[in-house]
Amino acid sequence: MESEQIDTAREDSPAKKKNMIKAEGVKVWYDDFMAIKGIDMKIRTNRVTAFIGPSGCGKSTFLRLFNRMNDYVEGFRMEGNIRIQGNNIYSEKINIEQLRKEVGMVFQKPNPFPKSVFENVAYGLRIQGIKDKQYLQDKVEASLKQVALWDEVKDGLNKSALALSGGQQQRLCIARTLAVEPEVILMDEPTSALDPISTSKIEELLYELKENYTIVIVTHNMQQASRVSDSTAFFYMGELVEYDKTKKIFTNPEKKQTENYITGRFG
C-alpha cells in the first residue's frame, strides 16, 4: 500500500516536490522464500524516511534494493521497478558502479578501511581517478566537517582509522560516503553498535544532511525513528503495512498492526 499523504509539508519549491525513489510492484525472492510481497512506495527528496518493523520483516532487504546490494545474495530474484530520479536502476543499461556512487550506504557496524583517516575519505575519489592533491585535501576536509569530525581528527589525518572510537569510525564512514557526492544515503541501523553519545551525534547529523541529501534509515529503535525521520514506513512479514508522516504513524496510525508494534505489544 502507499499513502498519498506523505510529506506534504515544505513543498514550497519544485525541487521539494520531487520523488527521489519510486518503487512499483516490488517483489523479492531468495530461492523459494518470498521476502518482499509487492510493495509500492514513493520517497521524497530531502527527507529522512525511516523503515521500522520486527526482525526479518523485509525492511533491510527493501533498503538494499536501492543500490543493488542484494545482487550479491545467492538465490536473489526481483520483480517490479525501482526508479531513482526517474531511472530504472534494474535496467540492463545501468552502470552499477555509478549507481553506488549516487546511492551511498552506511552499514550497521562501522567499516573503515585499514588505511589512514585521510585515505578512508579520499578512497572513493581516488577510485574515480581524481589525483589533484589540493582537490583531495579540500574534499576530505569538507566531508569531515560535514560530519562534525574534522576538529577531532585534523591533527591525526595520517593515523589509522582503526584507532578511532566506534562513533568516530561511523562518522568517518559517513564522510567517506559524502565525499563522492551521492544523491541518496542509505543507513542500515547505523547506530545500533554505538553508545548513546555517539548515537546522539549521528542523529543530530541527519538533521543537517537532509538539506542536501535524501536519507533512508532502517532502525529497530522506535524513539530514534520518531526523533529523526519525516516519514515512517512499517513493514511486517514482507509487506508494507503503513507509510505516512512520522508524527501520524506514532500518534494516530491507521492500522491496528502498526499501533500494536509501536506500543510494544508485539515485535
XYZ file of C-alpha atoms in Angstrom:
267
model
C 0.000 0.000 0.000
C 1.035 3.598 -0.428
C -0.145 6.683 1.360
C -0.998 9.740 -0.683
C -0.456 11.996 2.334
C 3.285 11.616 2.631
C 5.318 14.706 3.330
C 3.053 17.467 2.137
C 4.966 19.996 4.248
C 7.843 22.096 2.902
C 6.651 21.830 -0.691
C 7.462 25.449 -1.429
C 9.714 24.807 -4.413
C 9.660 22.388 -7.361
C 12.766 20.609 -6.049
C 10.982 19.741 -2.806
C 8.130 18.105 -4.683
C 10.239 15.521 -6.460
C 10.110 11.842 -5.694
C 13.713 10.711 -5.420
C 12.842 6.996 -5.243
C 9.791 5.256 -6.661
C 9.112 1.541 -6.175
C 6.337 -0.136 -8.140
C 5.079 -3.663 -7.554
C 8.342 -4.809 -5.997
C 8.597 -8.494 -5.087
C 11.744 -10.259 -3.903
C 12.600 -13.937 -3.549
C 15.614 -15.713 -2.129
C 15.244 -19.062 -3.896
C 11.697 -20.128 -2.920
C 11.324 -17.739 0.020
C 9.329 -14.591 -0.773
C 10.919 -11.774 1.239
C 9.042 -8.789 -0.266
C 5.410 -9.285 -1.271
C 4.529 -6.492 -3.661
C 5.423 -3.004 -2.426
C 4.662 0.407 -3.929
C 6.394 3.393 -2.374
C 7.499 6.935 -3.173
C 10.321 8.523 -1.185
C 10.607 12.294 -1.381
C 13.751 14.316 -1.946
C 15.473 15.910 1.066
C 13.661 13.862 3.678
C 14.664 11.297 6.263
C 12.496 8.213 5.763
C 12.624 5.517 8.457
C 11.861 1.826 7.897
C 10.651 0.074 11.055
C 9.385 -3.403 11.838
C 10.415 -6.613 13.611
C 13.499 -8.615 12.634
C 13.044 -10.486 9.384
C 10.186 -8.282 8.146
C 11.976 -7.280 4.930
C 12.991 -3.691 5.719
C 16.742 -4.210 5.203
C 16.114 -6.293 2.085
C 13.973 -3.474 0.679
C 16.564 -0.822 1.594
C 19.348 -2.750 -0.131
C 17.368 -2.872 -3.354
C 18.047 0.841 -3.800
C 21.754 0.335 -4.514
C 21.529 -3.285 -5.672
C 23.350 -4.763 -2.678
C 21.060 -7.797 -2.840
C 22.599 -8.713 -6.203
C 25.360 -10.452 -4.227
C 22.951 -12.720 -2.333
C 22.630 -16.234 -3.720
C 19.142 -17.046 -4.994
C 18.065 -13.385 -5.157
C 15.340 -12.561 -7.664
C 13.239 -9.418 -8.057
C 10.121 -8.372 -9.933
C 8.806 -4.832 -10.341
C 10.507 -1.491 -10.891
C 12.635 0.793 -8.783
C 13.342 4.225 -10.198
C 15.750 6.762 -8.758
C 15.288 10.223 -10.257
C 13.253 8.542 -12.985
C 15.913 5.988 -13.955
C 15.107 2.280 -13.702
C 18.051 1.046 -11.631
C 17.434 -2.595 -12.582
C 17.751 -1.856 -16.294
C 20.490 -3.803 -18.083
C 21.922 -0.456 -19.183
C 22.540 0.769 -15.644
C 26.132 1.303 -14.521
C 26.118 -0.268 -11.053
C 29.370 1.414 -10.036
C 27.863 4.810 -10.892
C 24.637 3.875 -9.089
C 26.569 3.139 -5.889
C 28.312 6.488 -6.160
C 24.926 8.208 -6.325
C 23.330 5.962 -3.680
C 25.743 5.628 -0.749
C 25.448 3.036 2.020
C 26.286 3.203 5.722
C 26.220 -0.144 7.481
C 25.263 -1.335 10.954
C 28.848 -1.712 12.140
C 31.448 0.905 11.245
C 33.620 -0.500 8.456
C 36.603 1.820 7.941
C 39.349 0.536 5.674
C 42.705 -0.364 7.288
C 44.119 2.889 5.980
C 44.668 6.388 7.334
C 41.786 8.676 8.200
C 42.630 10.780 5.131
C 42.780 7.824 2.744
C 39.457 6.465 4.004
C 37.676 9.639 2.953
C 39.692 10.053 -0.260
C 39.208 6.422 -1.309
C 36.124 6.869 -3.494
C 37.613 9.925 -5.170
C 40.823 8.063 -5.988
C 38.758 5.194 -7.431
C 37.230 7.778 -9.784
C 40.722 8.672 -10.954
C 40.999 12.010 -9.140
C 44.674 12.797 -8.460
C 44.669 16.544 -7.799
C 46.180 16.799 -4.311
C 44.600 20.127 -3.430
C 41.161 18.950 -4.549
C 41.534 15.769 -2.486
C 42.640 17.721 0.584
C 39.765 20.194 0.247
C 37.212 17.424 -0.289
C 38.457 15.364 2.657
C 38.353 18.416 4.941
C 34.882 19.440 3.757
C 33.497 15.903 4.192
C 34.942 15.564 7.689
C 33.493 18.949 8.628
C 30.077 17.836 7.339
C 30.054 15.006 9.880
C 31.497 17.171 12.687
C 34.662 15.076 12.834
C 37.266 17.493 11.474
C 38.197 19.077 14.799
C 38.655 15.643 16.354
C 40.932 14.192 13.648
C 42.603 17.128 11.846
C 45.878 16.586 13.714
C 45.863 12.853 13.018
C 44.797 12.513 9.388
C 47.677 10.124 8.692
C 46.863 7.867 11.636
C 44.976 4.624 11.156
C 41.210 4.960 11.028
C 41.055 1.769 13.090
C 42.396 3.716 16.085
C 39.268 5.885 16.214
C 36.393 5.163 18.594
C 33.323 3.344 17.267
C 31.316 6.539 16.995
C 34.148 8.349 15.234
C 34.555 5.422 12.834
C 30.871 5.548 11.911
C 31.039 9.297 11.259
C 34.172 8.657 9.190
C 32.237 6.101 7.118
C 29.510 8.691 6.552
C 32.186 11.222 5.490
C 33.584 8.621 3.065
C 30.099 8.282 1.582
C 29.605 12.062 1.319
C 32.964 12.659 -0.393
C 31.730 11.205 -3.696
C 28.640 13.462 -3.615
C 25.755 10.969 -3.563
C 22.106 11.905 -4.063
C 20.835 9.305 -1.600
C 22.274 7.908 1.636
C 21.050 4.519 2.842
C 21.646 3.674 6.508
C 21.079 0.173 7.840
C 20.820 0.535 11.633
C 23.792 2.918 11.689
C 23.780 3.485 15.461
C 22.893 0.040 16.818
C 26.538 -0.692 17.698
C 27.195 2.742 19.226
C 26.965 4.314 22.673
C 24.247 6.906 23.436
C 26.528 9.919 22.965
C 27.746 8.737 19.548
C 24.166 7.868 18.615
C 23.054 11.379 19.512
C 25.798 12.923 17.364
C 24.746 10.893 14.328
C 21.080 11.726 14.880
C 21.949 15.442 15.005
C 23.939 14.964 11.820
C 20.874 13.634 9.982
C 19.018 16.914 10.528
C 21.797 18.775 8.721
C 22.394 16.227 5.971
C 18.785 16.078 4.788
C 19.115 19.642 3.490
C 21.337 18.231 0.727
C 20.611 14.503 0.649
C 17.716 12.070 0.635
C 18.196 9.685 3.563
C 16.589 6.302 4.164
C 17.298 4.661 7.519
C 16.434 1.219 8.868
C 16.119 1.225 12.644
C 14.814 -1.058 15.381
C 14.720 1.914 17.737
C 11.218 3.405 17.843
C 12.419 6.535 19.644
C 15.098 7.077 17.026
C 12.598 6.757 14.175
C 10.286 9.274 15.845
C 13.162 11.702 16.516
C 14.990 11.739 13.193
C 12.537 10.932 10.405
C 9.994 12.932 8.436
C 8.204 9.809 7.182
C 7.997 6.287 8.587
C 7.199 3.009 6.874
C 6.132 0.000 8.953
C 6.990 -3.396 7.460
C 5.679 -6.773 8.578
C 6.361 -10.181 7.024
C 7.475 -8.740 3.704
C 4.599 -6.297 3.359
C 4.378 -2.532 3.717
C 1.621 -2.205 6.317
C 1.560 1.569 6.671
C 3.546 4.549 5.383
C 2.885 8.143 6.365
C 4.256 11.178 8.123
C 6.189 10.093 11.199
C 4.034 12.107 13.579
C 0.885 10.411 12.290
C 2.411 6.933 12.404
C 3.422 7.394 16.042
C 0.369 9.246 17.316
C -2.536 8.145 15.151
C -1.731 5.114 12.975
C -4.485 3.853 10.695
C -3.680 0.165 11.092
C -4.072 -1.776 14.336
C -0.964 -3.775 13.428
C 1.090 -0.571 13.367
C -0.291 0.556 16.706
C 0.464 -2.825 18.297
C 4.067 -2.728 17.101
C 4.715 0.863 18.155
C 3.212 0.314 21.606
C 5.310 -2.822 22.119
C 2.527 -5.390 22.023
C 4.494 -7.462 19.560
C 7.796 -7.405 17.690
